[in-house]
Coordinates of C-alpha atoms in Angstrom, one line a residue:
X1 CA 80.9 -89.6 -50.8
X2 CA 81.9 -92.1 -53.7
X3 CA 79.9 -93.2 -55.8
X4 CA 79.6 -96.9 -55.3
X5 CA 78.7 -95.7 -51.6
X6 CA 76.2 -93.2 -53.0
X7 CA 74.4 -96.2 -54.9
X8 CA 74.4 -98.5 -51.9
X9 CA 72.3 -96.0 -50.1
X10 CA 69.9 -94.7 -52.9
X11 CA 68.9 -98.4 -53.2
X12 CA 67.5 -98.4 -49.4
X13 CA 67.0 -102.2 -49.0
X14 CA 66.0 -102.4 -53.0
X15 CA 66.8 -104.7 -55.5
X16 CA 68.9 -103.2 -58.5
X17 CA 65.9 -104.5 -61.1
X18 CA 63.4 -102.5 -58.4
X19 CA 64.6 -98.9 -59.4
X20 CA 63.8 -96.6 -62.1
X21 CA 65.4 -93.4 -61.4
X22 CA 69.0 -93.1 -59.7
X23 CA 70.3 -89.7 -58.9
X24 CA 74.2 -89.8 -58.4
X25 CA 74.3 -86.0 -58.3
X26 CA 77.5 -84.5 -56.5
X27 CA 79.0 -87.3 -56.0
X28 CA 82.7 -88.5 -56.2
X29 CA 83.4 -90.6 -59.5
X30 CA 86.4 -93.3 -59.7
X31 CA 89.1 -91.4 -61.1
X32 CA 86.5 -90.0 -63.6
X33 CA 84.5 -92.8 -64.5
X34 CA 81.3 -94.5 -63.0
X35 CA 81.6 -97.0 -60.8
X36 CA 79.1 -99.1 -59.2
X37 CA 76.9 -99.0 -61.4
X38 CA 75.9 -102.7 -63.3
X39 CA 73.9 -104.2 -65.9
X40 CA 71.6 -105.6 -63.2
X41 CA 69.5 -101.9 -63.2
X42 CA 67.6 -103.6 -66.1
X43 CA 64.7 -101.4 -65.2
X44 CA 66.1 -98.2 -64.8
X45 CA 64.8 -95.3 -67.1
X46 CA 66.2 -92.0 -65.6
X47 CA 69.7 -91.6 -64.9
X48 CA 71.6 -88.4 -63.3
X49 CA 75.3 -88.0 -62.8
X50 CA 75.7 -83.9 -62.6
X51 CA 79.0 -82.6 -61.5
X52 CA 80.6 -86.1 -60.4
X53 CA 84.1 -85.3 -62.3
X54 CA 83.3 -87.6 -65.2
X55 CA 85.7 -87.6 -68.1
X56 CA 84.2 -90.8 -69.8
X57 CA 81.3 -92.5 -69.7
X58 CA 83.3 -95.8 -70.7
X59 CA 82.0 -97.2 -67.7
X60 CA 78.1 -97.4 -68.3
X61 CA 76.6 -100.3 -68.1
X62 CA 74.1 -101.5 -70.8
X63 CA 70.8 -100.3 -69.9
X64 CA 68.2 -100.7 -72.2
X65 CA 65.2 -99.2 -70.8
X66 CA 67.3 -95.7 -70.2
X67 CA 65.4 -92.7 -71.7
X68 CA 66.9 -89.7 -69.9
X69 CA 70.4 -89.4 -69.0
X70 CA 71.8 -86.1 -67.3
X71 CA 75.8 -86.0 -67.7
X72 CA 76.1 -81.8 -67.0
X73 CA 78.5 -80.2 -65.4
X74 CA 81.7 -83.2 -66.0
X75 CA 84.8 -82.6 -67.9
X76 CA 83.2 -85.3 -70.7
X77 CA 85.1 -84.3 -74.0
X78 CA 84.6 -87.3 -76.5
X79 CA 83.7 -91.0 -76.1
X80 CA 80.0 -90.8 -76.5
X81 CA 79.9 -93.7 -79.2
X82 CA 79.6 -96.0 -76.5
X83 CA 75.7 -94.6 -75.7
X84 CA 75.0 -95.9 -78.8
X85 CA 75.7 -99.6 -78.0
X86 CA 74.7 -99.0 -74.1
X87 CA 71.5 -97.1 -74.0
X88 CA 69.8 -97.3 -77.5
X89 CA 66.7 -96.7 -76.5
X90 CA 68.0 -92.8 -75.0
X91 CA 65.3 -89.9 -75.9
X92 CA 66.4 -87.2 -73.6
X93 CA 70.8 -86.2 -73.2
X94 CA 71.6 -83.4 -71.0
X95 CA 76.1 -82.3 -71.9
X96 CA 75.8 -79.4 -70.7
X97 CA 78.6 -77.6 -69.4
X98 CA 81.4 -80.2 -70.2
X99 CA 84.2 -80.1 -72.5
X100 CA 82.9 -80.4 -75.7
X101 CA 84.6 -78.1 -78.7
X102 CA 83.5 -79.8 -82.4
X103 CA 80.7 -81.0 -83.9
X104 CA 82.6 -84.4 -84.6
X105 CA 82.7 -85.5 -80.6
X106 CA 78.2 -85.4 -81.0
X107 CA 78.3 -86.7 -84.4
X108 CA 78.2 -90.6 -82.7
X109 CA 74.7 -89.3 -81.1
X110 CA 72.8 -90.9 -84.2
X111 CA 71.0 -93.0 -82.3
X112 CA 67.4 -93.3 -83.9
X113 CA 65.4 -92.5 -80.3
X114 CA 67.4 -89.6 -79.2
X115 CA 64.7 -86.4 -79.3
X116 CA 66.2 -84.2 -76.9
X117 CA 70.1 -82.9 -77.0
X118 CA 71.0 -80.3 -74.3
X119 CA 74.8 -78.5 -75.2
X120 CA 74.7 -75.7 -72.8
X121 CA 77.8 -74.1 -71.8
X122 CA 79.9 -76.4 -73.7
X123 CA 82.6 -74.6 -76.4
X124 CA 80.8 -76.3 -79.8
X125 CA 78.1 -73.7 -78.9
X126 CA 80.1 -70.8 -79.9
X127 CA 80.4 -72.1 -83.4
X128 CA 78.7 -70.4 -86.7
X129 CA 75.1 -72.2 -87.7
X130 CA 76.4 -74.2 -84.3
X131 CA 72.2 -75.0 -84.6
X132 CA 71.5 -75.5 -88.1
X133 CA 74.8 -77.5 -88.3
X134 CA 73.6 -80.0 -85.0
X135 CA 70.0 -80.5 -87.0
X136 CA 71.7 -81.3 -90.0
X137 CA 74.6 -83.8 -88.4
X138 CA 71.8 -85.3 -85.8
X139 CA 68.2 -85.2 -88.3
X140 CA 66.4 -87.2 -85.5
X141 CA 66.7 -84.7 -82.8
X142 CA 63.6 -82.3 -81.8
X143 CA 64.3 -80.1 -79.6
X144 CA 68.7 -78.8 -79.1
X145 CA 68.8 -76.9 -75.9
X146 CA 65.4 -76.4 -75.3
X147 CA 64.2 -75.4 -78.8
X148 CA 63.2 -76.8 -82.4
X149 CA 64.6 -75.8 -85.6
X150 CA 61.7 -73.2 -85.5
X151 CA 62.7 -71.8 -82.1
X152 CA 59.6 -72.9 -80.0
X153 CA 60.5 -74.1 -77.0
X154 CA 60.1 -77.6 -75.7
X155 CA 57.4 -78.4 -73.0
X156 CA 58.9 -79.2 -70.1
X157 CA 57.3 -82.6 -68.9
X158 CA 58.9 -82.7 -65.6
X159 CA 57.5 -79.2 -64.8
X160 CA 54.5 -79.9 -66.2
X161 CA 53.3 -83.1 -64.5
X162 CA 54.9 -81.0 -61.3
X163 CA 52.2 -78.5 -62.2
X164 CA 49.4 -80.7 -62.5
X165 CA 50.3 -82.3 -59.3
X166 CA 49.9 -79.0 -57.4
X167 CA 46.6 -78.7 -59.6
X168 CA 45.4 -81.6 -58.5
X169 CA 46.0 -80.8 -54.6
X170 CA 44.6 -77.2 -54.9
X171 CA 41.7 -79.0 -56.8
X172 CA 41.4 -81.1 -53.5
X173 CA 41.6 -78.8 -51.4
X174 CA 38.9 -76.6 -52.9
X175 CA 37.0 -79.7 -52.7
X176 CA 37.2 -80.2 -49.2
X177 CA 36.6 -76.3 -48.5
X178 CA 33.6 -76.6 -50.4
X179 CA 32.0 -79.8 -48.4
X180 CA 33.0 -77.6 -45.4
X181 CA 31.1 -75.1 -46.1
X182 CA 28.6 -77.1 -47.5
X183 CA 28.6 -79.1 -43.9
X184 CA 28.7 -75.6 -41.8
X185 CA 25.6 -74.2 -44.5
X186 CA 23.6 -78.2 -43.4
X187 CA 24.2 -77.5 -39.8
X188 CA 22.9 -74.0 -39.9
X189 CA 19.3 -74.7 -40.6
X190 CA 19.4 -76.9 -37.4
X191 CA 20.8 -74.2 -35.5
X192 CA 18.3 -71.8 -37.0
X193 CA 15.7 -74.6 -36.0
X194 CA 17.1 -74.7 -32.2
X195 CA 17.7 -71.0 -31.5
X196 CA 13.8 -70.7 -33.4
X197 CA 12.5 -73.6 -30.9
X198 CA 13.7 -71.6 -28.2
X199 CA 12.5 -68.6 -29.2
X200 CA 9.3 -70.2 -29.2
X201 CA 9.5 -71.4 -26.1
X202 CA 10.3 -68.1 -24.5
X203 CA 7.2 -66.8 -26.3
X204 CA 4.6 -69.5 -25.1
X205 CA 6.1 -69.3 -21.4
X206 CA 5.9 -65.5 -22.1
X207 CA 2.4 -65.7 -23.3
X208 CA 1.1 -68.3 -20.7
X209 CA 2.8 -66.3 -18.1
X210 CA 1.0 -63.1 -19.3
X211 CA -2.6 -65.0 -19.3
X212 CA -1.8 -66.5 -16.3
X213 CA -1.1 -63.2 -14.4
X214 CA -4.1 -61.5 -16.3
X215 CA -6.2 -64.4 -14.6
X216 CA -4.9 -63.6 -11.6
X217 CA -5.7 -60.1 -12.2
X218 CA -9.3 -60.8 -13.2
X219 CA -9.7 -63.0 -9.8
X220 CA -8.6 -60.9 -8.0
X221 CA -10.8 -58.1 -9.2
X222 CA -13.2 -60.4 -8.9
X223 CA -12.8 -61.3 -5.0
X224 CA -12.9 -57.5 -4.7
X225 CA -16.1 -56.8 -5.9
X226 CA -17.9 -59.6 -4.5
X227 CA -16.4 -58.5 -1.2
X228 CA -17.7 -55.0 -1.5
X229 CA -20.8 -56.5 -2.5
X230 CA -21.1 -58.5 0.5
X231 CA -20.1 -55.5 2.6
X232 CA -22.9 -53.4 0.8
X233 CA -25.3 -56.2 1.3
X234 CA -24.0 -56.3 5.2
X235 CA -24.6 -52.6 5.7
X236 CA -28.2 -52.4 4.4
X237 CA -29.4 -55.3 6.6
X238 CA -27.8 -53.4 9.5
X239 CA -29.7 -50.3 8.3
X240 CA -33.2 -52.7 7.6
X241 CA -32.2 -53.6 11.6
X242 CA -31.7 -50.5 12.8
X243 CA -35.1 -49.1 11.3
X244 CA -37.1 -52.0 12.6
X245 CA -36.0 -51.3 15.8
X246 CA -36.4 -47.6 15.4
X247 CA -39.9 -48.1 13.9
X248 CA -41.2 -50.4 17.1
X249 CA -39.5 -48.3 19.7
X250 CA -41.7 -45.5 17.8
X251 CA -44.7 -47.7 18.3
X252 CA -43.9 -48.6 21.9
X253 CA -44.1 -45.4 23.0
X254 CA -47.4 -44.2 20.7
X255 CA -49.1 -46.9 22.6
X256 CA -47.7 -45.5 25.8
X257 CA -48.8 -42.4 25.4
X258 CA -52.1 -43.7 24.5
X259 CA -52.5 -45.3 27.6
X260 CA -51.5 -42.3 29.8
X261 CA -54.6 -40.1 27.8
X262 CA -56.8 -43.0 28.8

């Protein structure tokens, strides 16, 4: 894909003034410079162009709000006065892995803003005090390739804000895990208060159905006795009976008998 098509399509229905951050990468250039690209990204601050067969950057566009520009991986070998007059406000320059063999192709870089020079893979590298030489020709720069003049290396603010973001969901997610179980530890009290209800329940119906069969016991035991006592009471009057009538047919025939020994 060229890169005027590239453009079209990374604008998706935007205004050039709308974006910030164009990534061109992979891209086809226009016989090795940029094309498409026009003074009208006014607001654009990030800029990446890695392995699009540049050979000059001739082509670039003033942009004065551009802080990062990634130019790796081109065949780039001079021609870099022209960031200078097009992007002065540049803090961050990736050339890596271009054609870049002398300190006097980087020596236009002066540009007061620029903190950040990335040479990687270019042949400048391979020169003696290649570092101490770049601080001293660039005295504005920070960090070349990743380090200071001390050799501490340079935070990396892309991977760092990554990190944070992933921080920030892991911090959210422990969030919600800990209303979860703060929910399920809320619920359980009511479950405990349901399953102890019912447990209650059981052991009332249990209780009243203990005392209720204990009354029937004690009823029944009752009915029992009151019927033996009834037959008891039944038995004796027959036995009263039965001795009355004993006892007069005893007199009946005394007086009988009297009678005959008159």
């Amino acid at each position: 894909m060229d890169m005027k098509k590239r453009i079209h399509l990374e604008l998706r229905n935007r205004t050039p003034s709308d974006v910030k951050e164009l990534v061109l990468d992979n891209c086809r250039s226009n016989e090795g410079k940029i094309e498409g690209l026009t003074d009208e990204f006014e607001e654009l601050e990030f800029l990446s162009t890695i392995n699009v067969g540049l050979t000059s950057v001739a082509n670039l566009p003033k942009l004065n709000k551009l802080k990062k520009l990634e130019l790796s991986d081109n065949r780039i070998s001079g021609g870099l006065e022209v960031l200078s007059e097009k992007c002065p406000n540049l803090t961050h320059l990736n050339l890596s892995g271009n054609k870049i063999k002398d300190l006097s192709t980087i020596e236009p870089l002066k540009l007061e803003s620029l903190k950040s020079l990335d040479l990687f893979n270019c042949e400048v590298t391979n020169l003696n005090d290649y570092r101490d030489n770049v601080f001293k020709l660039l005295p504005q720069l920070t960090y070349l390739d990743g380090y200071d003049k001390d050799d501490k290396e340079a935070p990396d603010s892309d991977a760092e804000a990554y990190v944070e973001g992933l921080d920030d969901d892991d911090d959210d997610e422990d969030d919600d895990e800990v209303d979860e179980e703060e929910d399920d530890e809320d619920a359980a009290p009511g479950e405990d208060d349901e399953e102890d209800g019912e447990d209650d329940d059981e052991d009332e119906d249990g209780e009243e159905g203990e005392e209720g069969e204990e009354e029937d016991d004690v009823s029944g035991e009752e009915e029992e006795e009151e019927e033996l006592n009834d037959g008891e009471v039944d038995d004796e009057d027959e036995e009263e009976e039965e001795r009355g009538q004993k006892r007069k047919r005893e007199l009946d025939e005394e007086g009988e008998e009297g009678e005959e020994d008159d």
